[in-house]
Amino acid sequence: MAGYLVLARKYRSETFEEVVGQEPIARTLTNAIRTGRVAHAYLFTGTRGVGKTTMARILAKALNCLDGDEPTPTPCGTCDACVSIARGDDVDVIEIDGASNRGIDEIRELRNNAIFRPSRCRFKVYYIDEVHMLTKEAFNALLKTLEEPPSHVKFIFATTEVEKVPATILSRCQRFDFRNIPTAKIAEHLKAICEKETVAADADALYRVARAAAGSMRDGLSLLDQLLAGAEKVTDEEVIRVLGTPPDERTIAIVQAIADANAAAALGELAAVLDSGVTLTSVTAALSDMFRNMMLAATCGPESELIELPETQRKNVGELTGRFSTPAIVQAVGVLQRTSQNIRGSSVGRALVEAALVRLAEADKFVDPASLIERLEQMAAGGTAMGQKKKPVTNIPAGMPRPAAAPVRATPPTAAQPEPTPSPEPEPKKKVKPLSSDEKQKVQDDPAVREAMTLFGGNMVHMERVETPDPAVVTPGAETDEEETEQE
Ligand SMILES: [Zn+2]
């Protein structure tokens, strides 16, 4: 494969017209050049692979193209300046990686050189990528140049973390926020490239690649590189293999088992997927994705543009959605999201995913989130105002199969939702004592607490022990079941 040029470089957009996914920015810059209102400094923000460097090079070419006598929104692409700028090695268009040139010395050198006129172009353009990495001193030095820039100098800064760029710099730049590129646009672009490369590719396979790229054209093109290196044709099976994601029918089978309230079948399907070599993380991500799309279908309709799926899969999602109530779907999204966080680095990851599936399949046996939240809020508020029972956080059992709890889940949309009825009970006065850090750790490590967190999502913000008074002074008639819950 000697001389193979990766697709991201081979098919980098060369003009504002060709830019994919950032059309509004391309349009604004085109107008700025046409009307001669080009700013001294630009800041391009956005995640990686969305076209910041590409846009910077096009802007530099537009300012410096030697084909005409002045800047042009349509640089020729063939003059010496255009060619070397496109390669990233022009003498007057200096590309600096802020991550490896972050000190004051580098910026001082930049300032000293910026004074001199460009050698052949109209403008000296400094493109500093990952500008947020500069040190404080370097930013201060840069600021001096930004305050009084020589008229022949233009700055283009790019960053993935704009919140780390000092306000003094921000206020001197014209800012453009690069958006994540929509899946459909990435898929379209991949298709066009496959045509140019005369490679056969399934539309569904390209869409899957585009989805995996998650808004980054560069990631999408790297994946396509990988696929083309291994096969003659881009097929869905091959993409699934390379991505290590479970095949759709597997994911669908798990969701169907959950809809059937058949936990055993869900676990069986999970085992089969894992046996086929798919990782736990990928299965959980696929399930998360599926329930998210179902949530979108349930709330915005199955035809919603927010659902980024090809037609065949969109149909599947529509059908599955009809088998769940919206609250059940929303709960599943939360449970799976939480599970995917918890399995990272966990030695019992599989057990956590299995627990999540059982929880979802048998959700009607568990407490509903609404009444749990209400109880947690009562605890947070001290619970005394309402005279309601309060319990230490340590004592939230994970399952809590309370008779009063309303079932939440896979009920068909037509079924009426029983109202959650938390049952207030009278309680004796209690004393509140803070916990030691050892005790707090114990609570956090408690499997029941962890499971409750997994199930309902949330963070531990406060812990205290609530002590019941001596039973001897409890007013007659006051009901106490505190004995069983106060074990410490
Ligand atoms: Zn040119």
Short mmCIF file of C-alpha atoms and ligand atoms in Angstrom, two decimals:
data_model
loop_
_atom_site.label_atom_id
_atom_site.label_comp_id
_atom_site.label_asym_id
_atom_site.label_seq_id
_atom_site.Cartn_x
_atom_site.Cartn_y
_atom_site.Cartn_z
CA MET A 1 0.00 0.00 0.00
CA ALA A 2 2.92 2.34 -0.64
CA GLY A 3 1.79 5.85 -1.44
CA TYR A 4 -1.75 5.24 -0.20
CA LEU A 5 -3.24 8.58 0.74
CA VAL A 6 -5.84 8.32 3.50
CA LEU A 7 -9.30 9.33 2.37
CA ALA A 8 -9.53 12.23 4.83
CA ARG A 9 -6.60 13.88 3.06
CA LYS A 10 -7.38 12.77 -0.46
CA TYR A 11 -10.92 14.14 -0.25
CA ARG A 12 -10.38 17.18 1.93
CA SER A 13 -12.67 19.99 0.75
CA GLU A 14 -10.71 22.55 -1.26
CA THR A 15 -13.27 25.35 -1.59
CA PHE A 16 -16.03 26.94 0.48
CA GLU A 17 -18.52 25.35 -1.91
CA GLU A 18 -17.24 21.85 -1.19
CA VAL A 19 -17.37 22.15 2.59
CA VAL A 20 -19.61 19.44 4.06
CA GLY A 21 -21.71 20.07 7.15
CA GLN A 22 -20.49 23.61 7.94
CA GLU A 23 -22.28 25.46 5.16
CA PRO A 24 -23.41 28.47 7.24
CA ILE A 25 -19.82 29.21 8.27
CA ALA A 26 -18.58 28.78 4.70
CA ARG A 27 -21.27 31.21 3.55
CA THR A 28 -20.39 33.84 6.15
CA LEU A 29 -16.69 33.67 5.30
CA THR A 30 -17.45 33.85 1.58
CA ASN A 31 -19.42 37.04 2.19
CA ALA A 32 -16.69 38.48 4.40
CA ILE A 33 -14.16 38.02 1.62
CA ARG A 34 -16.47 39.35 -1.05
CA THR A 35 -17.18 42.51 0.96
CA GLY A 36 -13.63 42.92 2.25
CA ARG A 37 -14.70 42.57 5.87
CA VAL A 38 -12.31 39.87 6.97
CA ALA A 39 -11.61 39.99 10.69
CA HIS A 40 -8.10 40.04 12.14
CA ALA A 41 -8.71 37.00 14.26
CA TYR A 42 -11.07 34.05 14.06
CA LEU A 43 -11.81 31.37 16.59
CA PHE A 44 -13.09 28.03 15.30
CA THR A 45 -14.59 25.82 17.99
CA GLY A 46 -15.98 22.31 17.72
CA THR A 47 -15.14 18.67 18.34
CA ARG A 48 -12.43 16.91 16.40
CA GLY A 49 -12.89 15.99 12.79
CA VAL A 50 -15.63 18.50 11.98
CA GLY A 51 -13.59 20.56 9.50
CA LYS A 52 -11.82 23.33 11.43
CA THR A 53 -8.40 22.87 9.79
CA THR A 54 -10.01 22.40 6.39
CA MET A 55 -11.93 25.67 6.79
CA ALA A 56 -8.80 27.48 7.99
CA ARG A 57 -6.86 26.38 4.92
CA ILE A 58 -9.65 27.41 2.56
CA LEU A 59 -9.80 30.82 4.23
CA ALA A 60 -6.02 31.18 3.95
CA LYS A 61 -6.18 30.29 0.26
CA ALA A 62 -9.04 32.72 -0.29
CA LEU A 63 -6.97 35.50 1.28
CA ASN A 64 -3.77 34.62 -0.53
CA CYS A 65 -4.60 33.04 -3.89
CA LEU A 66 -2.12 34.47 -6.40
CA ASP A 67 -4.44 33.97 -9.35
CA GLY A 68 -5.98 37.41 -8.97
CA ASP A 69 -5.01 40.77 -7.49
CA GLU A 70 -7.07 40.53 -4.36
CA PRO A 71 -8.64 37.99 -1.99
CA THR A 72 -11.27 35.81 -3.63
CA PRO A 73 -14.00 33.54 -2.27
CA THR A 74 -13.09 31.07 -5.03
CA PRO A 75 -9.35 30.42 -4.79
CA CYS A 76 -7.90 28.74 -7.88
CA GLY A 77 -6.38 25.75 -6.10
CA THR A 78 -3.52 25.58 -8.61
CA CYS A 79 -1.25 28.58 -7.96
CA ASP A 80 1.87 28.12 -5.82
CA ALA A 81 0.20 29.64 -2.78
CA CYS A 82 -2.99 27.54 -3.05
CA VAL A 83 -1.00 24.33 -3.54
CA SER A 84 1.37 24.83 -0.62
CA ILE A 85 -1.38 26.09 1.70
CA ALA A 86 -3.43 22.99 0.90
CA ARG A 87 -0.40 20.88 1.82
CA GLY A 88 -0.01 22.82 5.06
CA ASP A 89 3.56 23.98 4.38
CA ASP A 90 3.30 27.49 2.98
CA VAL A 91 5.92 29.99 4.19
CA ASP A 92 3.30 32.63 4.93
CA VAL A 93 0.58 30.41 6.31
CA ILE A 94 2.01 29.05 9.49
CA GLU A 95 0.26 26.15 11.18
CA ILE A 96 1.10 25.75 14.84
CA ASP A 97 0.04 22.92 17.10
CA GLY A 98 -0.88 24.62 20.36
CA ALA A 99 -0.47 21.37 22.27
CA SER A 100 3.25 21.04 21.55
CA ASN A 101 4.10 24.77 21.21
CA ARG A 102 2.37 26.07 24.25
CA GLY A 103 5.06 28.13 25.96
CA ILE A 104 5.84 31.81 26.02
CA ASP A 105 9.01 31.38 23.92
CA GLU A 106 7.07 30.03 20.95
CA ILE A 107 4.58 32.88 21.10
CA ARG A 108 7.37 35.47 21.47
CA GLU A 109 8.97 34.05 18.36
CA LEU A 110 5.62 34.25 16.58
CA ARG A 111 5.31 37.92 17.58
CA ASN A 112 8.80 38.76 16.38
CA ASN A 113 8.17 37.12 13.01
CA ALA A 114 4.69 38.56 12.59
CA ILE A 115 6.17 42.04 12.21
CA PHE A 116 7.75 41.12 8.88
CA ARG A 117 5.68 41.26 5.77
CA PRO A 118 4.70 38.01 4.08
CA SER A 119 7.23 36.78 1.55
CA ARG A 120 4.90 36.23 -1.38
CA CYS A 121 1.31 36.22 -0.12
CA ARG A 122 -0.93 39.14 0.81
CA PHE A 123 -1.31 38.04 4.38
CA LYS A 124 0.64 36.18 6.96
CA VAL A 125 -1.82 33.73 8.43
CA TYR A 126 -1.17 32.07 11.78
CA TYR A 127 -3.30 29.02 12.40
CA ILE A 128 -2.99 27.82 15.99
CA ASP A 129 -4.72 24.51 16.57
CA GLU A 130 -5.75 23.46 20.11
CA VAL A 131 -5.14 27.02 21.20
CA HIS A 132 -6.61 26.32 24.65
CA MET A 133 -3.39 24.41 25.47
CA LEU A 134 -1.28 27.60 25.57
CA THR A 135 0.11 28.59 28.95
CA LYS A 136 -1.14 31.68 30.74
CA GLU A 137 2.06 33.58 29.88
CA ALA A 138 1.77 32.53 26.25
CA PHE A 139 -1.82 33.80 26.13
CA ASN A 140 -0.70 37.12 27.60
CA ALA A 141 2.00 37.47 24.97
CA LEU A 142 -0.50 36.57 22.26
CA LEU A 143 -2.96 39.11 23.58
CA LYS A 144 -0.49 41.95 22.98
CA THR A 145 -0.30 41.01 19.30
CA LEU A 146 -4.05 40.64 19.09
CA GLU A 147 -4.57 44.11 20.53
CA GLU A 148 -2.55 45.77 17.78
CA PRO A 149 -2.09 43.32 14.98
CA PRO A 150 -0.01 44.36 11.96
CA SER A 151 -2.42 44.87 9.03
CA HIS A 152 -0.83 42.04 7.07
CA VAL A 153 -1.47 39.44 9.79
CA LYS A 154 -4.52 37.21 10.28
CA PHE A 155 -5.01 34.79 13.13
CA ILE A 156 -7.13 31.67 13.04
CA PHE A 157 -7.41 29.80 16.32
CA ALA A 158 -9.03 26.41 16.65
CA THR A 159 -10.08 24.63 19.80
CA THR A 160 -12.04 21.66 21.00
CA GLU A 161 -12.36 23.21 24.47
CA VAL A 162 -13.46 26.79 24.07
CA GLU A 163 -14.21 27.21 27.79
CA LYS A 164 -10.46 27.05 28.43
CA VAL A 165 -9.72 30.01 26.19
CA PRO A 166 -9.40 33.24 28.23
CA ALA A 167 -12.18 35.80 27.81
CA THR A 168 -9.63 38.45 26.80
CA ILE A 169 -8.73 36.35 23.75
CA LEU A 170 -12.34 35.41 22.99
CA SER A 171 -13.43 39.03 22.94
CA ARG A 172 -10.91 39.84 20.22
CA CYS A 173 -11.94 37.04 17.89
CA GLN A 174 -14.83 36.46 15.58
CA ARG A 175 -16.10 33.12 16.75
CA PHE A 176 -17.54 30.28 14.69
CA ASP A 177 -19.00 27.22 16.35
CA PHE A 178 -18.57 24.20 14.13
CA ARG A 179 -21.43 21.78 14.60
CA ASN A 180 -21.19 18.02 14.63
CA ILE A 181 -21.88 16.87 11.12
CA PRO A 182 -25.30 15.21 10.75
CA THR A 183 -25.17 11.45 10.14
CA ALA A 184 -27.06 11.76 6.85
CA LYS A 185 -24.47 14.24 5.52
CA ILE A 186 -21.57 12.00 6.49
CA ALA A 187 -23.30 9.02 4.86
CA GLU A 188 -23.90 11.03 1.69
CA HIS A 189 -20.26 12.10 1.56
CA LEU A 190 -19.04 8.53 2.13
CA LYS A 191 -21.27 7.37 -0.70
CA ALA A 192 -19.83 9.99 -3.05
CA ILE A 193 -16.30 8.94 -2.13
CA CYS A 194 -17.07 5.25 -2.68
CA GLU A 195 -18.37 6.17 -6.13
CA LYS A 196 -15.19 8.10 -6.92
CA GLU A 197 -13.10 5.20 -5.66
CA THR A 198 -15.32 2.82 -7.69
CA VAL A 199 -16.03 0.70 -4.64
CA ALA A 200 -19.41 -0.97 -4.20
CA ALA A 201 -21.06 -0.09 -0.89
CA ASP A 202 -24.42 -0.90 0.74
CA ALA A 203 -26.36 2.18 1.74
CA ASP A 204 -27.15 0.67 5.16
CA ALA A 205 -23.48 -0.14 5.72
CA LEU A 206 -22.42 3.43 4.97
CA TYR A 207 -25.14 4.76 7.23
CA ARG A 208 -23.85 2.56 10.03
CA VAL A 209 -20.33 3.90 9.48
CA ALA A 210 -21.67 7.45 9.52
CA ARG A 211 -23.51 6.80 12.77
CA ALA A 212 -20.42 5.35 14.39
CA ALA A 213 -18.50 8.48 13.35
CA ALA A 214 -20.77 10.47 15.72
CA GLY A 215 -20.53 13.79 13.93
CA SER A 216 -16.88 13.61 12.94
CA MET A 217 -16.23 13.37 9.21
CA ARG A 218 -12.63 12.41 9.89
CA ASP A 219 -13.69 9.45 12.04
CA GLY A 220 -16.11 8.35 9.33
CA LEU A 221 -13.40 8.49 6.68
CA SER A 222 -10.90 6.60 8.88
CA LEU A 223 -13.44 3.85 9.33
CA LEU A 224 -14.01 3.72 5.60
CA ASP A 225 -10.23 3.51 5.10
CA GLN A 226 -10.17 0.54 7.42
CA LEU A 227 -13.05 -1.15 5.60
CA LEU A 228 -11.55 -0.61 2.15
CA ALA A 229 -8.22 -2.03 3.31
CA GLY A 230 -9.90 -5.29 4.30
CA ALA A 231 -12.54 -5.90 1.65
CA GLU A 232 -13.52 -5.26 -1.95
CA LYS A 233 -17.03 -4.23 -1.05
CA VAL A 234 -18.51 -2.34 1.89
CA THR A 235 -21.21 -4.59 3.35
CA ASP A 236 -23.23 -4.26 6.51
CA GLU A 237 -21.79 -7.52 7.86
CA GLU A 238 -18.26 -6.23 7.37
CA VAL A 239 -19.04 -2.92 9.08
CA ILE A 240 -20.60 -4.77 12.01
CA ARG A 241 -17.50 -6.94 12.24
CA VAL A 242 -15.09 -4.00 12.13
CA LEU A 243 -17.11 -1.95 14.62
CA GLY A 244 -17.68 -4.94 16.88
CA THR A 245 -21.32 -3.94 17.32
CA PRO A 246 -24.05 -6.55 17.71
CA PRO A 247 -26.13 -7.21 14.59
CA ASP A 248 -29.46 -5.33 14.70
CA GLU A 249 -31.56 -8.47 14.91
CA ARG A 250 -29.73 -9.43 18.11
CA THR A 251 -30.39 -6.08 19.73
CA ILE A 252 -34.00 -6.21 18.61
CA ALA A 253 -34.38 -9.71 20.07
CA ILE A 254 -33.24 -8.47 23.48
CA VAL A 255 -35.64 -5.53 23.38
CA GLN A 256 -38.46 -7.83 22.32
CA ALA A 257 -37.73 -10.14 25.25
CA ILE A 258 -37.95 -7.13 27.55
CA ALA A 259 -41.27 -6.16 25.98
CA ASP A 260 -42.50 -9.73 26.55
CA ALA A 261 -41.45 -9.39 30.21
CA ASN A 262 -39.36 -12.48 29.56
CA ALA A 263 -36.16 -11.93 31.53
CA ALA A 264 -34.88 -15.44 30.79
CA ALA A 265 -35.10 -14.85 27.05
CA ALA A 266 -33.38 -11.47 27.39
CA LEU A 267 -30.48 -13.07 29.27
CA GLY A 268 -30.31 -15.88 26.71
CA GLU A 269 -30.06 -13.37 23.86
CA LEU A 270 -27.41 -11.42 25.75
CA ALA A 271 -25.36 -14.59 26.25
CA ALA A 272 -25.62 -15.42 22.55
CA VAL A 273 -24.40 -11.95 21.54
CA LEU A 274 -21.47 -12.11 23.96
CA ASP A 275 -20.58 -15.59 22.74
CA SER A 276 -20.35 -14.25 19.20
CA GLY A 277 -17.49 -12.02 20.35
CA VAL A 278 -19.29 -8.70 20.78
CA THR A 279 -18.09 -6.80 23.85
CA LEU A 280 -20.29 -5.95 26.80
CA THR A 281 -19.73 -2.25 26.14
CA SER A 282 -20.92 -2.57 22.55
CA VAL A 283 -24.07 -4.48 23.49
CA THR A 284 -24.95 -1.93 26.15
CA ALA A 285 -24.29 0.93 23.75
CA ALA A 286 -26.46 -0.71 21.08
CA LEU A 287 -29.30 -1.21 23.56
CA SER A 288 -28.95 2.37 24.77
CA ASP A 289 -29.07 3.57 21.21
CA MET A 290 -32.14 1.47 20.47
CA PHE A 291 -34.09 2.76 23.48
CA ARG A 292 -33.03 6.32 22.72
CA ASN A 293 -34.39 5.99 19.19
CA MET A 294 -37.58 4.46 20.62
CA MET A 295 -37.90 7.41 22.99
CA LEU A 296 -37.58 9.77 20.02
CA ALA A 297 -40.11 7.72 18.06
CA ALA A 298 -42.53 7.76 21.02
CA THR A 299 -42.29 11.51 21.52
CA CYS A 300 -41.57 12.95 18.06
CA GLY A 301 -43.08 10.22 15.89
CA PRO A 302 -41.29 7.43 14.04
CA GLU A 303 -40.60 9.68 11.04
CA SER A 304 -38.73 12.28 13.10
CA GLU A 305 -35.45 13.51 11.63
CA LEU A 306 -33.92 13.16 15.07
CA ILE A 307 -33.90 9.41 14.57
CA GLU A 308 -30.75 8.77 12.62
CA LEU A 309 -31.46 5.41 11.07
CA PRO A 310 -31.90 4.01 7.59
CA GLU A 311 -35.47 3.17 6.57
CA THR A 312 -35.41 -0.55 7.39
CA GLN A 313 -34.20 -0.01 10.95
CA ARG A 314 -36.55 2.93 11.41
CA LYS A 315 -39.43 0.53 10.78
CA ASN A 316 -38.13 -1.87 13.47
CA VAL A 317 -37.84 0.94 15.96
CA GLY A 318 -41.40 2.07 15.19
CA GLU A 319 -42.74 -1.42 15.85
CA LEU A 320 -40.84 -1.92 19.10
CA THR A 321 -41.88 1.51 20.38
CA GLY A 322 -45.53 0.48 20.25
CA ARG A 323 -44.85 -2.24 22.80
CA PHE A 324 -43.73 0.10 25.59
CA SER A 325 -45.19 3.03 27.47
CA THR A 326 -43.19 6.24 27.16
CA PRO A 327 -42.22 6.27 30.87
CA ALA A 328 -40.95 2.70 30.54
CA ILE A 329 -38.78 3.70 27.57
CA VAL A 330 -37.44 6.75 29.38
CA GLN A 331 -36.61 4.61 32.38
CA ALA A 332 -34.81 2.11 30.17
CA VAL A 333 -32.71 4.90 28.66
CA GLY A 334 -31.67 5.96 32.15
CA VAL A 335 -30.97 2.45 33.39
CA LEU A 336 -28.85 1.56 30.36
CA GLN A 337 -26.97 4.84 30.40
CA ARG A 338 -26.12 4.33 34.04
CA THR A 339 -25.19 0.72 33.44
CA SER A 340 -22.80 1.62 30.64
CA GLN A 341 -21.05 4.01 33.04
CA ASN A 342 -20.85 1.44 35.81
CA ILE A 343 -19.47 -1.41 33.73
CA ARG A 344 -16.39 0.62 32.82
CA GLY A 345 -13.53 -1.00 34.66
CA SER A 346 -15.90 -3.18 36.68
CA SER A 347 -15.03 -6.82 37.23
CA VAL A 348 -18.71 -7.70 37.44
CA GLY A 349 -19.76 -5.83 34.31
CA ARG A 350 -21.72 -8.70 32.89
CA ALA A 351 -23.69 -9.12 36.11
CA LEU A 352 -24.57 -5.41 36.02
CA VAL A 353 -25.85 -5.64 32.45
CA GLU A 354 -27.80 -8.79 33.30
CA ALA A 355 -29.28 -7.07 36.35
CA ALA A 356 -30.32 -4.16 34.16
CA LEU A 357 -32.04 -6.47 31.68
CA VAL A 358 -33.89 -8.36 34.42
CA ARG A 359 -34.87 -5.04 35.96
CA LEU A 360 -36.29 -3.82 32.66
CA ALA A 361 -38.02 -7.09 31.81
CA GLU A 362 -39.60 -7.38 35.25
CA ALA A 363 -40.03 -3.71 35.97
CA ASP A 364 -43.58 -4.18 37.25
CA LYS A 365 -42.14 -6.00 40.25
CA PHE A 366 -40.09 -3.00 41.23
CA VAL A 367 -40.89 0.34 42.77
CA ASP A 368 -41.72 3.13 40.37
CA PRO A 369 -39.25 6.00 40.10
CA ALA A 370 -41.81 8.70 40.90
CA SER A 371 -42.52 7.53 44.43
CA LEU A 372 -38.85 6.83 45.09
CA ILE A 373 -37.93 10.35 44.03
CA GLU A 374 -40.64 11.71 46.27
CA ARG A 375 -39.23 9.81 49.20
CA LEU A 376 -35.71 10.94 48.45
CA GLU A 377 -36.92 14.53 48.30
CA GLN A 378 -38.60 14.16 51.64
CA MET A 379 -35.35 12.92 53.09
CA ALA A 380 -33.43 15.78 51.51
CA ALA A 381 -35.90 18.26 52.98
CA GLY A 382 -35.48 16.71 56.40
CA GLY A 383 -38.93 15.19 56.18
CA THR A 384 -40.06 16.88 59.36
CA ALA A 385 -42.20 19.58 57.82
CA MET A 386 -44.69 17.07 56.55
CA GLY A 387 -44.35 14.93 59.63
CA GLN A 388 -43.54 12.10 57.33
CA LYS A 389 -41.40 9.14 57.84
CA LYS A 390 -37.79 9.59 56.97
CA LYS A 391 -35.18 6.98 56.64
CA PRO A 392 -31.44 7.11 56.31
CA VAL A 393 -30.16 6.94 52.77
CA THR A 394 -28.42 3.71 53.70
CA ASN A 395 -31.71 1.98 53.94
CA ILE A 396 -33.10 2.35 50.46
CA PRO A 397 -33.41 -1.21 49.37
CA ALA A 398 -32.73 -1.62 45.69
CA GLY A 399 -35.86 -3.45 44.76
CA MET A 400 -38.40 -2.36 47.35
CA PRO A 401 -41.29 -4.54 46.28
CA ARG A 402 -43.76 -2.43 48.21
CA PRO A 403 -47.41 -3.11 47.71
CA ALA A 404 -48.17 0.61 47.44
CA ALA A 405 -45.75 1.09 44.58
CA ALA A 406 -47.12 1.56 41.12
CA PRO A 407 -45.78 -0.66 38.38
CA VAL A 408 -43.80 1.16 35.79
CA ARG A 409 -42.98 -0.34 32.46
CA ALA A 410 -43.77 -2.32 29.51
CA THR A 411 -47.46 -1.76 29.74
CA PRO A 412 -49.01 -1.12 26.36
CA PRO A 413 -49.67 2.57 25.74
CA THR A 414 -53.38 2.07 26.12
CA ALA A 415 -53.14 0.66 29.62
CA ALA A 416 -53.95 3.05 32.42
CA GLN A 417 -51.05 3.95 34.70
CA PRO A 418 -51.95 3.42 38.32
CA GLU A 419 -51.17 6.42 40.45
CA PRO A 420 -48.10 6.19 42.62
CA THR A 421 -49.15 6.43 46.23
CA PRO A 422 -46.34 6.86 48.72
CA SER A 423 -47.79 6.00 52.07
CA PRO A 424 -46.97 8.56 54.74
CA GLU A 425 -46.61 7.10 58.16
CA PRO A 426 -46.46 8.86 61.49
CA GLU A 427 -43.05 8.95 63.05
CA PRO A 428 -41.33 9.75 66.29
CA LYS A 429 -38.87 12.63 66.59
CA LYS A 430 -35.42 11.74 65.43
CA LYS A 431 -31.88 12.95 65.94
CA VAL A 432 -29.61 13.61 63.00
CA LYS A 433 -25.95 12.69 63.24
CA PRO A 434 -23.27 13.19 60.58
CA LEU A 435 -21.44 10.13 59.30
CA SER A 436 -17.70 9.57 59.45
CA SER A 437 -15.90 9.20 56.15
CA ASP A 438 -15.50 5.48 56.80
CA GLU A 439 -19.21 5.14 57.29
CA LYS A 440 -19.88 7.14 54.14
CA GLN A 441 -17.60 4.85 52.18
CA LYS A 442 -19.47 1.88 53.57
CA VAL A 443 -22.76 3.33 52.41
CA GLN A 444 -21.37 4.04 48.96
CA ASP A 445 -20.05 0.50 48.68
CA ASP A 446 -23.32 -1.00 49.80
CA PRO A 447 -24.60 -3.17 46.94
CA ALA A 448 -28.19 -2.11 47.55
CA VAL A 449 -27.29 1.57 47.36
CA ARG A 450 -25.23 1.05 44.23
CA GLU A 451 -28.04 -0.81 42.61
CA ALA A 452 -30.54 1.90 43.46
CA MET A 453 -28.19 4.42 41.87
CA THR A 454 -27.88 2.22 38.80
CA LEU A 455 -31.59 1.82 38.50
CA PHE A 456 -32.70 5.37 38.94
CA GLY A 457 -29.60 7.40 38.21
CA GLY A 458 -28.37 10.15 40.47
CA ASN A 459 -25.49 11.08 42.71
CA MET A 460 -24.84 10.87 46.40
CA VAL A 461 -24.87 14.47 47.60
CA HIS A 462 -25.59 14.12 51.29
CA MET A 463 -25.63 11.42 53.92
CA GLU A 464 -26.72 11.46 57.50
CA ARG A 465 -27.85 9.02 60.11
CA VAL A 466 -31.27 9.54 61.57
CA GLU A 467 -31.60 8.03 64.99
CA THR A 468 -34.86 7.02 66.51
CA PRO A 469 -35.36 7.99 70.11
CA ASP A 470 -35.55 5.42 72.87
CA PRO A 471 -38.55 3.18 72.13
CA ALA A 472 -39.67 3.78 75.72
CA VAL A 473 -40.58 7.38 74.93
CA VAL A 474 -42.32 6.70 71.67
CA THR A 475 -45.83 7.95 71.87
CA PRO A 476 -48.33 5.15 72.01
CA GLY A 477 -49.84 4.43 68.66
CA ALA A 478 -46.79 5.61 66.71
CA GLU A 479 -45.84 2.91 64.35
CA THR A 480 -42.18 1.97 64.23
CA ASP A 481 -40.52 -0.44 61.96
CA GLU A 482 -37.22 1.32 62.53
CA GLU A 483 -35.82 -1.66 64.40
CA GLU A 484 -35.24 -3.59 61.23
CA THR A 485 -33.77 -0.68 59.35
CA GLU A 486 -31.46 0.75 62.00
CA GLN A 487 -28.70 -1.72 62.23
CA GLU A 488 -25.67 0.39 62.91
ZN ZN B 1 -4.60 30.12 -6.10
#
